[in-house]
C-alpha cells in the first residue's frame, strides 16, 4: 500500500517527524525492557532533567523540557506512581508542586547516565550516520 503521508511531502512533515519519533521511542523502549528498565522512554527526559537540574516545579520542568505543562504534569504523576519522583508542595506557595528524584529515581538516572543512555545515543547516531541530502529523504531513510 502507498505511504500517503510520505507522498504528501512537506505538507505532512509534522506527521512524518512524529512517526519517526514513535518508531525510535518504540525501539528504545524495547531495548530498555531487555535491560530490566520498565520506564517508558518518553519519561526519561524528565528524569534526566531532574538529575541534572535538581528539584524543580512542574512549570520549571516543562520549560526545561520545552513541553506543555499538562503533558509534564501527567508524566510527573506517572513517575510518582512508579516511585521514581516525589512531589511536595512548595514551602512558599502550596499551589506550586516541587518535583524531585526519589532514591529509586536517582539510582535509575545514575545507571542511565553511566550505562544505558550512552548506548541509546550511540545506536541512534549510527542509524543517522548514513543520512544525507534533503530532510524528506533523510526521514525516508530513518
Short mmCIF file of C-alpha atoms in Angstrom, two decimals:
data_model
loop_
_atom_site.label_atom_id
_atom_site.label_comp_id
_atom_site.label_asym_id
_atom_site.label_seq_id
_atom_site.Cartn_x
_atom_site.Cartn_y
_atom_site.Cartn_z
CA UNK A 1 0.00 0.00 0.00
CA UNK A 2 1.21 3.53 -0.74
CA UNK A 3 2.57 5.67 2.08
CA UNK A 4 0.21 8.62 1.74
CA UNK A 5 1.94 10.63 4.45
CA UNK A 6 5.32 10.29 2.71
CA UNK A 7 3.79 11.12 -0.67
CA UNK A 8 2.40 14.41 0.64
CA UNK A 9 5.93 15.68 1.29
CA UNK A 10 6.36 18.81 3.37
CA UNK A 11 2.60 19.11 3.89
CA UNK A 12 2.80 16.25 6.40
CA UNK A 13 6.25 16.92 7.82
CA UNK A 14 4.92 17.01 11.38
CA UNK A 15 3.26 13.63 10.94
CA UNK A 16 6.44 12.16 9.49
CA UNK A 17 8.54 13.52 12.36
CA UNK A 18 6.03 12.16 14.88
CA UNK A 19 6.09 8.76 13.14
CA UNK A 20 9.90 8.66 13.17
CA UNK A 21 9.91 9.68 16.84
CA UNK A 22 7.40 6.98 17.74
CA UNK A 23 9.49 4.33 15.99
CA UNK A 24 12.69 5.47 17.70
CA UNK A 25 10.97 5.58 21.09
CA UNK A 26 9.45 2.15 20.49
CA UNK A 27 12.82 0.62 19.68
CA UNK A 28 14.36 2.36 22.69
CA UNK A 29 11.55 1.10 24.91
CA UNK A 30 12.02 -2.46 23.68
CA UNK A 31 15.76 -2.31 24.39
CA UNK A 32 15.27 -0.72 27.82
CA UNK A 33 12.91 -3.52 28.81
CA UNK A 34 15.57 -6.05 27.75
CA UNK A 35 17.88 -4.26 30.20
CA UNK A 36 15.35 -4.55 33.04
CA UNK A 37 14.13 -0.95 32.85
CA UNK A 38 10.35 -0.70 32.67
CA UNK A 39 10.04 3.08 32.47
CA UNK A 40 8.51 4.46 29.26
CA UNK A 41 11.23 6.00 27.09
CA UNK A 42 9.14 9.16 26.78
CA UNK A 43 9.51 9.74 30.53
CA UNK A 44 13.31 9.54 30.59
CA UNK A 45 13.87 13.19 29.61
CA UNK A 46 12.00 14.30 32.75
CA UNK A 47 14.19 12.07 34.91
CA UNK A 48 17.31 13.31 33.14
CA UNK A 49 16.30 16.94 33.66
CA UNK A 50 15.69 16.37 37.37
CA UNK A 51 19.02 14.58 37.59
CA UNK A 52 20.86 17.50 36.00
CA UNK A 53 18.94 20.42 37.46
CA UNK A 54 17.76 19.08 40.81
CA UNK A 55 14.27 19.57 42.21
CA UNK A 56 12.01 21.72 40.02
CA UNK A 57 8.45 22.91 39.99
CA UNK A 58 6.24 21.32 37.36
CA UNK A 59 6.31 24.61 35.42
CA UNK A 60 10.11 24.80 35.56
CA UNK A 61 10.37 21.19 34.40
CA UNK A 62 8.00 21.92 31.50
CA UNK A 63 10.14 24.90 30.48
CA UNK A 64 13.37 22.90 30.76
CA UNK A 65 11.93 20.18 28.52
CA UNK A 66 10.15 22.64 26.19
CA UNK A 67 6.93 20.65 26.65
CA UNK A 68 3.43 21.64 27.70
CA UNK A 69 2.69 21.85 31.39
CA UNK A 70 -0.31 19.46 31.19
CA UNK A 71 1.88 16.85 29.48
CA UNK A 72 4.61 17.24 32.08
CA UNK A 73 2.02 17.07 34.86
CA UNK A 74 0.87 13.68 33.51
CA UNK A 75 4.46 12.46 33.19
CA UNK A 76 5.27 13.55 36.75
CA UNK A 77 2.16 11.78 38.07
CA UNK A 78 3.21 8.56 36.31
CA UNK A 79 6.77 8.84 37.60
CA UNK A 80 5.45 9.43 41.13
CA UNK A 81 3.21 6.38 40.77
CA UNK A 82 6.25 4.34 39.79
CA UNK A 83 8.13 5.63 42.85
CA UNK A 84 10.76 7.47 40.78
CA UNK A 85 9.94 11.02 41.90
CA UNK A 86 8.45 12.72 44.90
CA UNK A 87 6.03 15.61 44.69
CA UNK A 88 5.79 18.09 47.53
CA UNK A 89 4.04 21.44 47.91
CA UNK A 90 6.33 24.45 47.64
CA UNK A 91 7.14 25.95 51.06
CA UNK A 92 6.09 29.45 49.95
CA UNK A 93 3.05 28.60 47.81
CA UNK A 94 1.16 25.33 48.37
CA UNK A 95 -0.38 25.60 44.88
CA UNK A 96 3.07 25.00 43.40
CA UNK A 97 4.33 21.44 43.41
CA UNK A 98 8.05 20.68 43.58
CA UNK A 99 9.29 17.50 41.91
CA UNK A 100 12.45 15.68 42.97
CA UNK A 101 14.02 12.33 42.21
CA UNK A 102 13.31 9.65 44.77
CA UNK A 103 16.16 7.31 45.76
CA UNK A 104 14.93 4.84 43.11
CA UNK A 105 14.78 7.64 40.54
CA UNK A 106 18.30 8.77 41.43
CA UNK A 107 19.53 5.17 41.05
CA UNK A 108 17.89 4.90 37.62
CA UNK A 109 19.36 8.23 36.46
CA UNK A 110 22.82 7.20 37.67
CA UNK A 111 22.57 3.91 35.79
CA UNK A 112 21.11 5.68 32.77
CA UNK A 113 23.92 8.22 32.59
CA UNK A 114 26.66 5.63 33.06
CA UNK A 115 25.36 2.67 31.10
CA UNK A 116 22.05 2.99 29.27
CA UNK A 117 21.79 6.42 27.68
CA UNK A 118 25.23 6.36 26.03
CA UNK A 119 24.27 3.09 24.31
CA UNK A 120 20.96 4.51 23.06
CA UNK A 121 22.76 7.66 21.87
CA UNK A 122 25.36 5.58 20.02
CA UNK A 123 22.68 3.43 18.36
CA UNK A 124 20.70 6.44 17.13
CA UNK A 125 23.91 8.16 15.99
CA UNK A 126 24.83 5.07 13.99
CA UNK A 127 21.35 4.97 12.48
CA UNK A 128 21.63 8.60 11.42
CA UNK A 129 25.27 8.49 10.26
CA UNK A 130 24.48 7.48 6.68
CA UNK A 131 21.72 10.06 6.24
CA UNK A 132 22.44 12.84 3.79
CA UNK A 133 20.54 15.07 1.41
CA UNK A 134 17.16 16.76 1.86
CA UNK A 135 15.24 16.31 5.09
CA UNK A 136 12.41 14.31 3.48
CA UNK A 137 14.92 11.84 2.05
CA UNK A 138 16.51 11.53 5.48
CA UNK A 139 13.14 10.77 7.05
CA UNK A 140 12.55 8.07 4.44
CA UNK A 141 15.97 6.66 5.38
CA UNK A 142 15.03 6.51 9.04
#
